[in-house]
Short mmCIF file of C-alpha atoms and ligand atoms in Angstrom, two decimals:
data_model
loop_
_atom_site.label_atom_id
_atom_site.label_comp_id
_atom_site.label_asym_id
_atom_site.label_seq_id
_atom_site.Cartn_x
_atom_site.Cartn_y
_atom_site.Cartn_z
CA UNK A 1 7.67 -22.23 -8.82
CA UNK A 2 5.63 -19.62 -10.59
CA UNK A 3 3.62 -16.97 -8.79
CA UNK A 4 1.63 -14.01 -9.95
CA UNK A 5 0.05 -10.80 -8.78
CA UNK A 6 -3.25 -10.30 -10.58
CA UNK A 7 -4.79 -6.93 -9.74
CA UNK A 8 -7.89 -5.51 -11.37
CA UNK A 9 -7.01 -2.03 -12.65
CA UNK A 10 -10.12 -0.34 -11.32
CA UNK A 11 -8.75 2.51 -9.24
CA UNK A 12 -5.80 3.17 -6.99
CA UNK A 13 -3.56 0.36 -5.71
CA UNK A 14 -5.05 -0.62 -2.34
CA UNK A 15 -2.47 -1.35 0.35
CA UNK A 16 -4.05 -4.81 0.75
CA UNK A 17 -3.31 -5.52 -2.89
CA UNK A 18 0.19 -4.12 -2.49
CA UNK A 19 0.71 -6.53 0.39
CA UNK A 20 -0.52 -9.43 -1.78
CA UNK A 21 2.01 -8.41 -4.42
CA UNK A 22 4.76 -8.20 -1.80
CA UNK A 23 4.05 -11.66 -0.34
CA UNK A 24 4.02 -13.24 -3.81
CA UNK A 25 7.25 -11.45 -4.65
CA UNK A 26 8.93 -12.45 -1.37
CA UNK A 27 7.95 -16.07 -1.76
CA UNK A 28 9.12 -16.18 -5.37
CA UNK A 29 12.44 -14.49 -4.56
CA UNK A 30 13.01 -16.68 -1.54
CA UNK A 31 12.52 -19.92 -3.43
CA UNK A 32 14.09 -18.85 -6.69
CA UNK A 33 10.70 -18.83 -8.39
CA UNK A 34 9.22 -16.55 -11.00
CA UNK A 35 7.00 -13.58 -10.14
CA UNK A 36 4.55 -12.52 -12.83
CA UNK A 37 2.20 -9.59 -13.23
CA UNK A 38 -1.23 -10.02 -14.80
CA UNK A 39 -3.60 -7.10 -15.19
CA UNK A 40 -7.17 -8.37 -14.87
CA UNK A 41 -8.80 -5.82 -17.10
CA UNK A 42 -11.85 -7.74 -18.23
CA UNK A 43 -14.28 -5.30 -16.64
CA UNK A 44 -14.05 -2.81 -19.49
CA UNK A 45 -16.39 -0.34 -17.77
CA UNK A 46 -14.24 0.05 -14.68
CA UNK A 47 -10.71 -0.71 -15.89
CA UNK A 48 -8.53 2.27 -16.75
CA UNK A 49 -5.04 2.78 -18.14
CA UNK A 50 -4.39 5.23 -15.36
CA UNK A 51 -5.06 2.55 -12.81
CA UNK A 52 -2.74 0.13 -14.62
CA UNK A 53 -0.07 2.82 -14.53
CA UNK A 54 -0.54 3.38 -10.83
CA UNK A 55 -0.19 -0.37 -10.18
CA UNK A 56 3.06 -0.50 -12.14
CA UNK A 57 4.36 2.63 -10.44
CA UNK A 58 3.38 1.27 -7.04
CA UNK A 59 5.24 -2.01 -7.62
CA UNK A 60 8.24 -0.10 -8.86
CA UNK A 61 8.18 2.19 -5.82
CA UNK A 62 8.12 -0.82 -3.50
CA UNK A 63 10.99 -2.40 -5.41
CA UNK A 64 8.94 -5.41 -6.54
CA UNK A 65 10.33 -6.28 -9.94
CA UNK A 66 8.37 -8.76 -12.01
CA UNK A 67 9.66 -11.33 -14.44
CA UNK A 68 8.66 -11.91 -18.05
CA UNK A 69 6.15 -9.76 -19.84
CA UNK A 70 3.14 -8.38 -18.11
CA UNK A 71 -0.06 -10.13 -19.20
CA UNK A 72 -3.34 -8.37 -19.93
CA UNK A 73 -6.23 -10.68 -19.20
CA UNK A 74 -8.51 -9.08 -21.77
CA UNK A 75 -6.12 -10.19 -24.53
CA UNK A 76 -6.91 -13.81 -23.65
CA UNK A 77 -10.72 -13.62 -23.89
CA UNK A 78 -10.82 -15.84 -27.00
CA UNK A 79 -8.90 -18.53 -25.18
CA UNK A 80 -11.30 -18.33 -22.26
CA UNK A 81 -14.26 -18.70 -24.61
CA UNK A 82 -12.60 -21.66 -26.32
CA UNK A 83 -12.06 -23.33 -22.94
CA UNK A 84 -15.76 -22.93 -22.12
CA UNK A 85 -16.76 -24.49 -25.43
CA UNK A 86 -14.29 -27.29 -24.89
CA UNK A 87 -16.00 -28.00 -21.56
CA UNK A 88 -19.38 -28.17 -23.30
CA UNK A 89 -18.01 -30.72 -25.77
CA UNK A 90 -16.62 -32.74 -22.91
CA UNK A 91 -19.99 -32.72 -21.16
CA UNK A 92 -18.54 -30.78 -18.22
CA UNK A 93 -20.45 -27.61 -18.93
CA UNK A 94 -23.76 -26.90 -20.63
CA UNK A 95 -25.53 -24.20 -22.56
CA UNK A 96 -28.20 -22.38 -20.62
CA UNK A 97 -30.75 -21.03 -23.10
CA UNK A 98 -32.85 -19.25 -20.49
CA UNK A 99 -33.76 -16.04 -22.30
CA UNK A 100 -32.31 -12.96 -20.70
CA UNK A 101 -35.71 -11.27 -20.71
CA UNK A 102 -37.20 -14.18 -18.84
CA UNK A 103 -34.60 -13.94 -16.12
CA UNK A 104 -35.60 -10.34 -15.55
CA UNK A 105 -39.35 -10.77 -15.84
CA UNK A 106 -41.12 -10.66 -12.46
CA UNK A 107 -43.90 -13.08 -13.41
CA UNK A 108 -41.43 -15.61 -14.66
CA UNK A 109 -39.35 -15.17 -11.53
CA UNK A 110 -42.37 -15.98 -9.47
CA UNK A 111 -43.12 -19.01 -11.57
CA UNK A 112 -39.54 -20.23 -11.18
CA UNK A 113 -39.76 -19.71 -7.43
CA UNK A 114 -42.97 -21.73 -7.32
CA UNK A 115 -41.41 -24.48 -9.36
CA UNK A 116 -38.44 -24.47 -6.96
CA UNK A 117 -40.74 -24.79 -3.96
CA UNK A 118 -42.58 -27.65 -5.58
CA UNK A 119 -39.31 -29.36 -6.47
CA UNK A 120 -37.95 -29.08 -2.97
CA UNK A 121 -41.21 -30.51 -1.58
CA UNK A 122 -40.75 -33.57 -3.77
CA UNK A 123 -37.08 -33.87 -2.80
CA UNK A 124 -35.62 -33.02 -6.21
CA UNK A 125 -32.75 -30.51 -6.54
CA UNK A 126 -34.38 -27.07 -6.50
CA UNK A 127 -31.34 -25.49 -8.14
CA UNK A 128 -31.62 -27.75 -11.08
CA UNK A 129 -31.43 -25.87 -14.33
CA UNK A 130 -33.86 -27.09 -17.02
CA UNK A 131 -31.03 -27.02 -19.60
CA UNK A 132 -28.50 -28.97 -17.54
CA UNK A 133 -29.54 -32.29 -18.96
CA UNK A 134 -30.53 -31.22 -22.45
CA UNK A 135 -29.16 -33.72 -24.97
CA UNK A 136 -26.01 -32.51 -26.66
CA UNK A 137 -27.73 -32.91 -29.99
CA UNK A 138 -30.54 -30.52 -29.04
CA UNK A 139 -28.10 -28.13 -27.40
CA UNK A 140 -25.93 -28.05 -30.54
CA UNK A 141 -28.94 -27.60 -32.81
CA UNK A 142 -30.32 -24.68 -30.81
CA UNK A 143 -26.89 -23.04 -30.67
CA UNK A 144 -26.41 -23.53 -34.42
CA UNK A 145 -29.80 -21.88 -35.00
CA UNK A 146 -28.44 -18.78 -33.28
CA UNK A 147 -30.31 -19.01 -29.99
CA UNK A 148 -28.33 -17.10 -27.37
CA UNK A 149 -26.97 -19.01 -24.41
CA UNK A 150 -24.84 -18.65 -21.33
CA UNK A 151 -22.40 -21.44 -20.44
CA UNK A 152 -22.56 -22.98 -16.98
CA UNK A 153 -20.27 -25.44 -15.29
CA UNK A 154 -22.00 -28.72 -14.51
CA UNK A 155 -21.21 -29.06 -10.83
CA UNK A 156 -21.67 -32.56 -9.40
CA UNK A 157 -24.73 -32.78 -7.18
CA UNK A 158 -23.00 -34.87 -4.60
CA UNK A 159 -19.59 -34.97 -3.09
CA UNK A 160 -17.23 -32.58 -1.49
CA UNK A 161 -14.70 -30.09 -2.74
CA UNK A 162 -11.60 -29.89 -0.57
CA UNK A 163 -8.23 -28.20 -0.60
CA UNK A 164 -5.49 -27.45 1.84
CA UNK A 165 -4.88 -23.75 2.26
CA UNK A 166 -1.34 -22.96 3.38
CA UNK A 167 -2.68 -20.40 5.86
CA UNK A 168 -6.24 -21.42 6.75
CA UNK A 169 -5.75 -25.19 6.63
CA UNK A 170 -8.20 -27.74 5.28
CA UNK A 171 -11.13 -26.21 3.40
CA UNK A 172 -14.28 -28.13 2.56
CA UNK A 173 -17.42 -27.36 0.71
CA UNK A 174 -20.33 -29.60 -0.29
CA UNK A 175 -20.92 -29.58 -4.03
CA UNK A 176 -24.58 -29.15 -3.28
CA UNK A 177 -23.73 -25.68 -1.93
CA UNK A 178 -22.09 -24.57 -5.17
CA UNK A 179 -24.31 -23.38 -7.98
CA UNK A 180 -23.69 -24.28 -11.61
CA UNK A 181 -21.58 -21.21 -12.06
CA UNK A 182 -21.73 -19.17 -15.22
CA UNK A 183 -18.50 -19.38 -17.23
CA UNK A 184 -19.59 -17.36 -20.25
CA UNK A 185 -22.34 -14.80 -20.38
CA UNK A 186 -24.82 -14.96 -23.26
CA UNK A 187 -22.98 -12.06 -24.90
CA UNK A 188 -19.88 -14.28 -24.97
CA UNK A 189 -18.13 -12.44 -22.13
CA UNK A 190 -16.03 -14.86 -20.03
CA UNK A 191 -16.57 -14.48 -16.30
CA UNK A 192 -14.01 -13.98 -13.60
CA UNK A 193 -13.52 -17.52 -12.29
CA UNK A 194 -13.05 -18.96 -15.77
CA UNK A 195 -10.61 -16.25 -16.85
CA UNK A 196 -8.48 -16.54 -13.72
CA UNK A 197 -8.23 -20.31 -14.03
CA UNK A 198 -7.47 -20.28 -17.77
CA UNK A 199 -4.77 -17.65 -17.33
CA UNK A 200 -3.25 -19.37 -14.33
CA UNK A 201 -3.07 -22.60 -16.33
CA UNK A 202 -1.57 -20.86 -19.33
CA UNK A 203 0.96 -19.01 -17.17
CA UNK A 204 1.77 -22.30 -15.42
CA UNK A 205 1.13 -20.82 -12.00
CA UNK A 206 2.04 -23.24 -9.23
CA UNK A 207 1.19 -21.16 -6.16
CA UNK A 208 -1.64 -18.68 -5.72
CA UNK A 209 -1.28 -16.20 -2.88
CA UNK A 210 -4.17 -13.75 -2.58
CA UNK A 211 -6.59 -12.10 -0.19
CA UNK A 212 -8.87 -14.07 2.08
CA UNK A 213 -11.85 -12.58 0.26
CA UNK A 214 -11.09 -15.03 -2.56
CA UNK A 215 -11.36 -18.11 -0.35
CA UNK A 216 -14.90 -18.90 -1.52
CA UNK A 217 -13.95 -18.50 -5.18
CA UNK A 218 -11.24 -21.08 -4.75
CA UNK A 219 -13.68 -23.98 -4.46
CA UNK A 220 -15.30 -22.95 -7.71
CA UNK A 221 -11.97 -22.46 -9.42
CA UNK A 222 -10.77 -25.91 -8.37
CA UNK A 223 -13.85 -27.39 -10.05
CA UNK A 224 -12.87 -25.58 -13.24
CA UNK A 225 -9.26 -26.85 -13.05
CA UNK A 226 -10.58 -30.36 -12.60
CA UNK A 227 -13.05 -30.04 -15.47
CA UNK A 228 -10.22 -28.81 -17.70
CA UNK A 229 -7.98 -31.65 -16.53
CA UNK A 230 -5.30 -29.23 -15.35
CA UNK A 231 -3.18 -29.56 -12.21
CA UNK A 232 -4.52 -27.49 -9.31
CA UNK A 233 -2.03 -25.00 -7.84
CA UNK A 234 -1.31 -24.62 -4.14
CA UNK A 235 -3.25 -21.84 -2.42
CA UNK A 236 -2.44 -19.46 0.40
CA UNK A 237 -4.98 -16.84 1.42
CA UNK A 238 -3.96 -13.73 3.33
CA UNK A 239 -5.78 -12.25 6.32
CA UNK A 240 -7.86 -9.13 5.85
CA UNK A 241 -6.61 -5.70 6.82
CA UNK A 242 -9.10 -3.93 9.08
CA UNK A 243 -9.67 -0.39 10.30
CA UNK A 244 -9.36 0.33 14.05
CA UNK A 245 -13.13 -0.25 14.45
CA UNK A 246 -12.67 -3.63 12.73
CA UNK A 247 -14.46 -2.56 9.55
CA UNK A 248 -12.84 -3.60 6.28
CA UNK A 249 -10.41 -0.92 5.13
CA UNK A 250 -11.99 0.76 2.15
CA UNK A 251 -11.40 3.85 0.08
CA UNK A 252 -15.03 4.90 0.44
CA UNK A 253 -14.85 4.88 4.22
CA UNK A 254 -11.21 5.56 4.94
CA UNK A 255 -10.12 7.69 2.02
CA UNK A 256 -6.56 8.01 0.93
CA UNK A 257 -5.09 6.11 3.87
CA UNK A 258 -5.75 2.86 1.94
CA UNK A 259 -4.05 3.94 -1.27
CA UNK A 260 -0.39 3.09 -1.80
CA UNK A 261 0.37 6.34 -3.63
CA UNK A 262 -0.56 8.27 -0.51
CA UNK A 263 2.51 6.88 1.22
CA UNK A 264 4.80 7.84 -1.60
CA UNK A 265 3.24 11.31 -1.77
CA UNK A 266 3.39 11.83 1.97
CA UNK A 267 7.07 11.13 2.28
CA UNK A 268 7.48 7.47 3.06
CA UNK A 269 10.78 5.78 2.39
CA UNK A 270 9.91 2.86 0.09
CA UNK A 271 11.99 0.39 2.10
CA UNK A 272 10.20 1.43 5.29
CA UNK A 273 6.77 1.01 3.81
CA UNK A 274 7.73 -2.34 2.32
CA UNK A 275 8.96 -3.43 5.73
CA UNK A 276 5.73 -2.27 7.35
CA UNK A 277 3.54 -3.99 4.73
CA UNK A 278 5.42 -7.25 5.21
CA UNK A 279 4.45 -7.23 8.88
CA UNK A 280 0.75 -6.72 8.13
CA UNK A 281 -0.30 -10.30 8.69
CA UNK A 282 3.10 -11.95 8.77
CA UNK A 283 5.92 -12.14 11.27
CA UNK A 284 9.31 -13.83 11.20
CA UNK A 285 10.10 -16.53 13.75
CA UNK A 286 12.46 -14.27 15.65
CA UNK A 287 9.96 -11.37 15.79
CA UNK A 288 12.59 -8.96 14.43
CA UNK A 289 10.81 -5.87 13.12
CA UNK A 290 13.26 -3.83 11.10
CA UNK A 291 14.02 -5.93 8.06
CA UNK A 292 15.88 -5.04 4.91
CA UNK A 293 14.77 -6.38 1.56
CA UNK A 294 17.32 -9.18 1.79
CA UNK A 295 16.27 -10.09 5.33
CA UNK A 296 12.61 -10.16 4.33
CA UNK A 297 13.40 -12.49 1.45
CA UNK A 298 15.49 -14.70 3.70
CA UNK A 299 12.99 -14.91 6.54
CA UNK A 300 9.72 -15.04 4.63
CA UNK A 301 7.64 -18.19 5.00
CA UNK A 302 3.99 -19.06 4.52
CA UNK A 303 3.93 -20.55 8.01
CA UNK A 304 4.58 -17.08 9.47
CA UNK A 305 1.34 -15.71 7.97
CA UNK A 306 -1.35 -15.08 10.57
CA UNK A 307 -4.96 -16.10 10.29
CA UNK A 308 -6.27 -13.24 12.38
CA UNK A 309 -6.93 -10.02 10.50
CA UNK A 310 -4.27 -7.32 10.66
CA UNK A 311 -5.52 -4.09 12.19
CA UNK A 312 -4.49 -0.73 10.84
CA UNK A 313 -4.00 1.54 13.80
CA UNK A 314 -4.83 5.11 12.92
CA UNK A 315 -7.12 7.86 14.13
CA UNK A 316 -9.29 9.49 11.51
CA UNK A 317 -9.80 12.63 13.54
CA UNK A 318 -6.17 13.34 14.38
CA UNK A 319 -3.97 14.67 11.59
CA UNK A 320 -0.79 13.47 13.31
CA UNK A 321 -2.18 9.95 13.41
CA UNK A 322 -3.44 9.94 9.82
CA UNK A 323 -2.05 6.47 9.27
CA UNK A 324 -0.92 3.46 11.21
CA UNK A 325 1.32 4.51 14.08
CA UNK A 326 3.73 1.68 13.53
CA UNK A 327 4.08 2.69 9.89
CA UNK A 328 5.08 6.20 10.97
CA UNK A 329 7.43 4.88 13.62
CA UNK A 330 9.05 2.57 11.13
CA UNK A 331 9.48 5.33 8.59
CA UNK A 332 11.13 7.49 11.27
CA UNK A 333 13.50 4.63 12.09
CA UNK A 334 14.52 4.30 8.46
CA UNK A 335 15.01 8.05 8.11
CA UNK A 336 17.11 8.11 11.27
CA UNK A 337 19.30 5.13 10.48
CA UNK A 338 19.71 4.82 6.72
CA UNK A 339 23.03 5.80 5.11
CA UNK A 340 22.97 9.57 4.79
CA UNK A 341 23.95 9.43 1.11
CA UNK A 342 20.82 7.41 0.39
CA UNK A 343 18.68 9.76 2.41
CA UNK A 344 20.21 12.72 0.58
CA UNK A 345 18.81 11.47 -2.74
CA UNK A 346 15.29 11.36 -1.31
CA UNK A 347 15.58 14.68 0.48
CA UNK A 348 16.86 16.26 -2.69
CA UNK A 349 13.69 15.16 -4.50
CA UNK A 350 11.60 16.53 -1.66
CA UNK A 351 13.43 19.87 -1.59
CA UNK A 352 13.22 20.16 -5.36
CA UNK A 353 9.46 19.62 -5.24
CA UNK A 354 9.19 22.27 -2.53
CA UNK A 355 11.39 24.76 -4.43
CA UNK A 356 14.06 24.66 -1.71
CA UNK A 357 16.83 22.83 -3.50
CA UNK A 358 20.10 24.61 -4.25
CA UNK A 359 22.64 23.08 -6.66
CA UNK A 360 25.52 23.83 -4.25
CA UNK A 361 24.10 21.18 -1.91
CA UNK A 362 25.66 18.73 -4.36
CA UNK A 363 28.92 20.65 -4.77
CA UNK A 364 30.48 23.24 -2.46
CA UNK A 365 27.97 22.72 0.32
CA UNK A 366 27.71 18.95 0.09
CA UNK A 367 29.36 18.39 3.47
CA UNK A 368 27.09 20.98 5.05
CA UNK A 369 24.05 19.35 3.46
CA UNK A 370 24.89 15.90 4.74
CA UNK A 371 25.67 17.17 8.22
CA UNK A 372 22.35 19.04 8.31
CA UNK A 373 20.49 15.87 7.37
CA UNK A 374 22.39 13.96 10.00
CA UNK A 375 21.35 16.46 12.67
CA UNK A 376 17.76 17.20 11.72
CA UNK A 377 16.64 13.71 10.74
CA UNK A 378 16.67 12.53 14.34
CA UNK A 379 13.13 13.71 15.00
CA UNK A 380 11.52 13.43 11.60
CA UNK A 381 8.83 10.93 10.66
CA UNK A 382 8.49 11.48 6.92
CA UNK A 383 10.52 12.98 4.07
CA UNK A 384 7.98 15.81 4.02
CA UNK A 385 9.34 16.95 7.36
CA UNK A 386 12.54 18.06 5.62
CA UNK A 387 10.61 20.68 3.69
CA UNK A 388 8.09 21.28 6.51
CA UNK A 389 9.52 21.44 10.01
CA UNK A 390 12.99 21.44 8.49
CA UNK A 391 12.34 24.29 6.08
CA UNK A 392 14.35 26.85 8.04
CA UNK A 393 17.57 24.93 7.38
CA UNK A 394 17.21 25.37 3.65
CA UNK A 395 16.01 28.95 3.30
CA UNK A 396 14.81 32.08 5.07
CA UNK A 397 11.14 31.61 4.23
CA UNK A 398 9.65 29.46 6.94
CA UNK A 399 6.62 29.49 9.16
CA UNK A 400 6.51 30.07 12.87
CA UNK A 401 4.66 27.65 15.05
CA UNK A 402 2.15 29.81 16.99
CA UNK A 403 2.51 27.97 20.26
CA UNK A 404 6.32 28.21 20.02
CA UNK A 405 6.14 31.99 19.45
CA UNK A 406 3.86 32.47 22.45
CA UNK A 407 5.87 30.27 24.76
CA UNK A 408 9.43 31.02 23.74
CA UNK A 409 9.28 34.62 22.54
CA UNK A 410 6.23 36.52 23.71
CA UNK A 411 6.21 35.34 27.32
CA UNK A 412 9.26 37.43 28.13
CA UNK A 413 8.95 41.03 26.84
CA UNK A 414 12.58 41.77 27.71
CA UNK A 415 13.55 39.57 24.77
CA UNK A 416 12.53 42.45 22.50
CA UNK A 417 15.78 44.22 23.50
CA UNK A 418 17.83 41.20 24.43
CA UNK A 419 17.54 39.32 21.12
CA UNK A 420 19.08 42.08 18.94
CA UNK A 421 21.89 42.38 21.47
CA UNK A 422 22.43 38.62 21.38
CA UNK A 423 22.41 38.88 17.60
CA UNK A 424 25.24 41.41 17.69
CA UNK A 425 27.34 39.10 19.87
CA UNK A 426 26.64 36.05 17.76
CA UNK A 427 27.66 38.04 14.69
CA UNK A 428 31.01 38.81 16.27
CA UNK A 429 31.73 35.33 17.52
CA UNK A 430 35.05 34.22 16.10
CA UNK A 431 35.59 31.50 15.03
CA UNK A 432 31.94 30.60 14.49
CA UNK A 433 31.49 27.08 15.84
CA UNK A 434 29.07 25.17 17.96
CA UNK A 435 31.30 25.61 21.03
CA UNK A 436 31.95 29.32 20.59
CA UNK A 437 28.26 30.00 19.98
CA UNK A 438 27.45 28.22 23.19
CA UNK A 439 30.04 30.25 25.07
CA UNK A 440 28.72 33.52 23.60
CA UNK A 441 25.12 32.73 24.49
CA UNK A 442 25.92 31.65 28.06
CA UNK A 443 28.16 34.63 28.70
CA UNK A 444 25.51 37.05 27.51
CA UNK A 445 22.80 35.31 29.58
CA UNK A 446 24.99 35.84 32.67
CA UNK A 447 25.62 39.44 31.78
CA UNK A 448 21.91 40.14 31.15
CA UNK A 449 20.90 38.29 34.31
CA UNK A 450 18.65 35.76 32.58
CA UNK A 451 18.77 32.00 32.39
CA UNK A 452 20.61 30.54 29.41
CA UNK A 453 17.48 28.43 28.79
CA UNK A 454 15.51 31.57 27.98
CA UNK A 455 17.94 32.40 25.17
CA UNK A 456 18.19 28.82 23.98
CA UNK A 457 14.42 28.43 23.61
CA UNK A 458 13.97 31.87 22.09
CA UNK A 459 16.81 31.30 19.64
CA UNK A 460 15.38 27.95 18.59
CA UNK A 461 12.06 29.53 17.71
CA UNK A 462 13.74 32.56 16.12
CA UNK A 463 16.00 30.45 13.93
CA UNK A 464 13.71 27.56 13.01
CA UNK A 465 10.13 28.60 13.85
CA UNK A 466 9.81 25.51 16.08
CA UNK A 467 9.85 24.79 19.80
CA UNK A 468 11.73 21.52 19.51
CA UNK A 469 14.67 20.43 17.44
CA UNK A 470 18.32 19.49 17.57
CA UNK A 471 20.77 20.96 20.08
CA UNK A 472 20.59 24.75 19.71
CA UNK A 473 24.32 25.27 19.27
CA UNK A 474 24.32 22.79 16.44
CA UNK A 475 21.50 24.83 14.91
CA UNK A 476 23.56 28.06 15.07
CA UNK A 477 26.41 26.29 13.41
CA UNK A 478 24.24 24.87 10.61
CA UNK A 479 22.28 28.00 9.93
CA UNK A 480 25.41 30.11 10.00
CA UNK A 481 26.52 33.42 11.40
CA UNK A 482 24.72 35.83 9.15
CA UNK A 483 21.32 34.12 8.97
CA UNK A 484 21.37 33.36 12.70
CA UNK A 485 21.94 37.00 13.59
CA UNK A 486 19.35 38.19 11.11
CA UNK A 487 16.71 35.79 12.40
CA UNK A 488 17.36 36.78 16.04
CA UNK A 489 16.74 40.41 15.10
CA UNK A 490 13.67 39.60 13.02
CA UNK A 491 12.20 37.55 15.85
CA UNK A 492 12.40 40.54 18.20
CA UNK A 493 9.72 42.11 16.00
CA UNK A 494 7.32 39.31 16.82
CA UNK A 495 7.37 40.21 20.51
N1 LIG B 501 -8.17 -9.70 -9.87
C1 LIG B 501 -8.45 -10.19 -8.56
C2 LIG B 501 -8.49 -9.06 -7.58
O1 LIG B 501 -7.94 -8.00 -7.86
C3 LIG B 501 -7.42 -11.16 -8.05
C4 LIG B 501 -7.55 -12.49 -8.63
C5 LIG B 501 -6.61 -13.51 -8.05
O2 LIG B 501 -5.60 -13.15 -7.40
O3 LIG B 501 -6.87 -14.67 -8.27
O4 LIG B 501 -9.03 -9.20 -6.52
#
């Protein structure tokens, strides 16, 4: 079995394309097949190296390794041209000498339209091209004389094209509905359907898995396979991915939410995003949702692919819901449950990027670092949270959440005196542990005649800038004696 992912490098890697890559990869890995990468860079105006790089990076980030050497479609253009000429020789394609200027000329267009009307009135095929039945001798002579021509496939007038799609079932199309498609433009440029088929034949592709938007091309491509006398691969088309309002997800309308790099840049764990992508239009028989790479490979099947479009559930006007809610939930699950040593590698990269990393987190403070991750990861949704909401654990420069300051500090003016006094007691707590900090705080609340909750909430905001977080005594312990006392005193100045 040989499968391929064949993106056009004309921009960012769309999550729909990333999903296509993933499904091809899963199917190949499951069945011991080969997974190939082909860059379809024939549109020289729109293809860029940067886009090719982002595709390769995206695949790498998702852990989708490809076999053999990557193929660039543009390198095969001569072979595509040769195939078109071979089809002319075999009488399966023909040269269309319609001058380019004529095709554009309004008068001529009108004349062609009139001819078409007349033809349809007399029952002849109105799509008939005047060059379709030119004798091969005349066609060869005109070509030899240098007259420019496009090459069109000679599609049978009658009959039916059929194939069995692994997802959408039996597909049928009358030949009479398919135009004599252009294979080569008059400037010699091979067109998409020809190039895809030639490359798939050359790469010995046995199974084509791609987006549902290619379903109509498939009929045309099968005609090309047949004309070339090549075996036709099996096809599976994948359901669309739609926005919440059921519009097609597009960069123009939905911005960065559709680009794979966004997820890397916004702190997704690759395994979590891969897991999420796998469930966009596919589900395993047992409906299990959290699936490792190995489990995905083991459970993947074409029969689990849905026909109905997958809907991306996000809210464009709410920053907290910037992407699909299940994606965020899944990422949080991975962050919460993955081995802490693995998480530490990712958090290190995040802290380095944010200028918060200290080398001792790998050496003398390694145990502290891992315990901090263990404690703070419980509520986080992305790796960015470690340098955002979690900033206070890694340095003194952090921001205060306004609402938290109002609610937990400013509501009770007495805290202006009480917090420095609490600071003094925390400073003297010996030994300095979670339990002794708790005892100190509760004893002082009793003494001052306030509820312990007042101190707990105030201390949380003073020490971390937030109104929610891990158990407060754990926070004292992680942040340490000196910084805890200092932050309690500093917070009194905010009141
Ligand atoms: N290059 C095409 C695209 O990016 C895919 C072609 C194919 O998979 O057959 O949509």
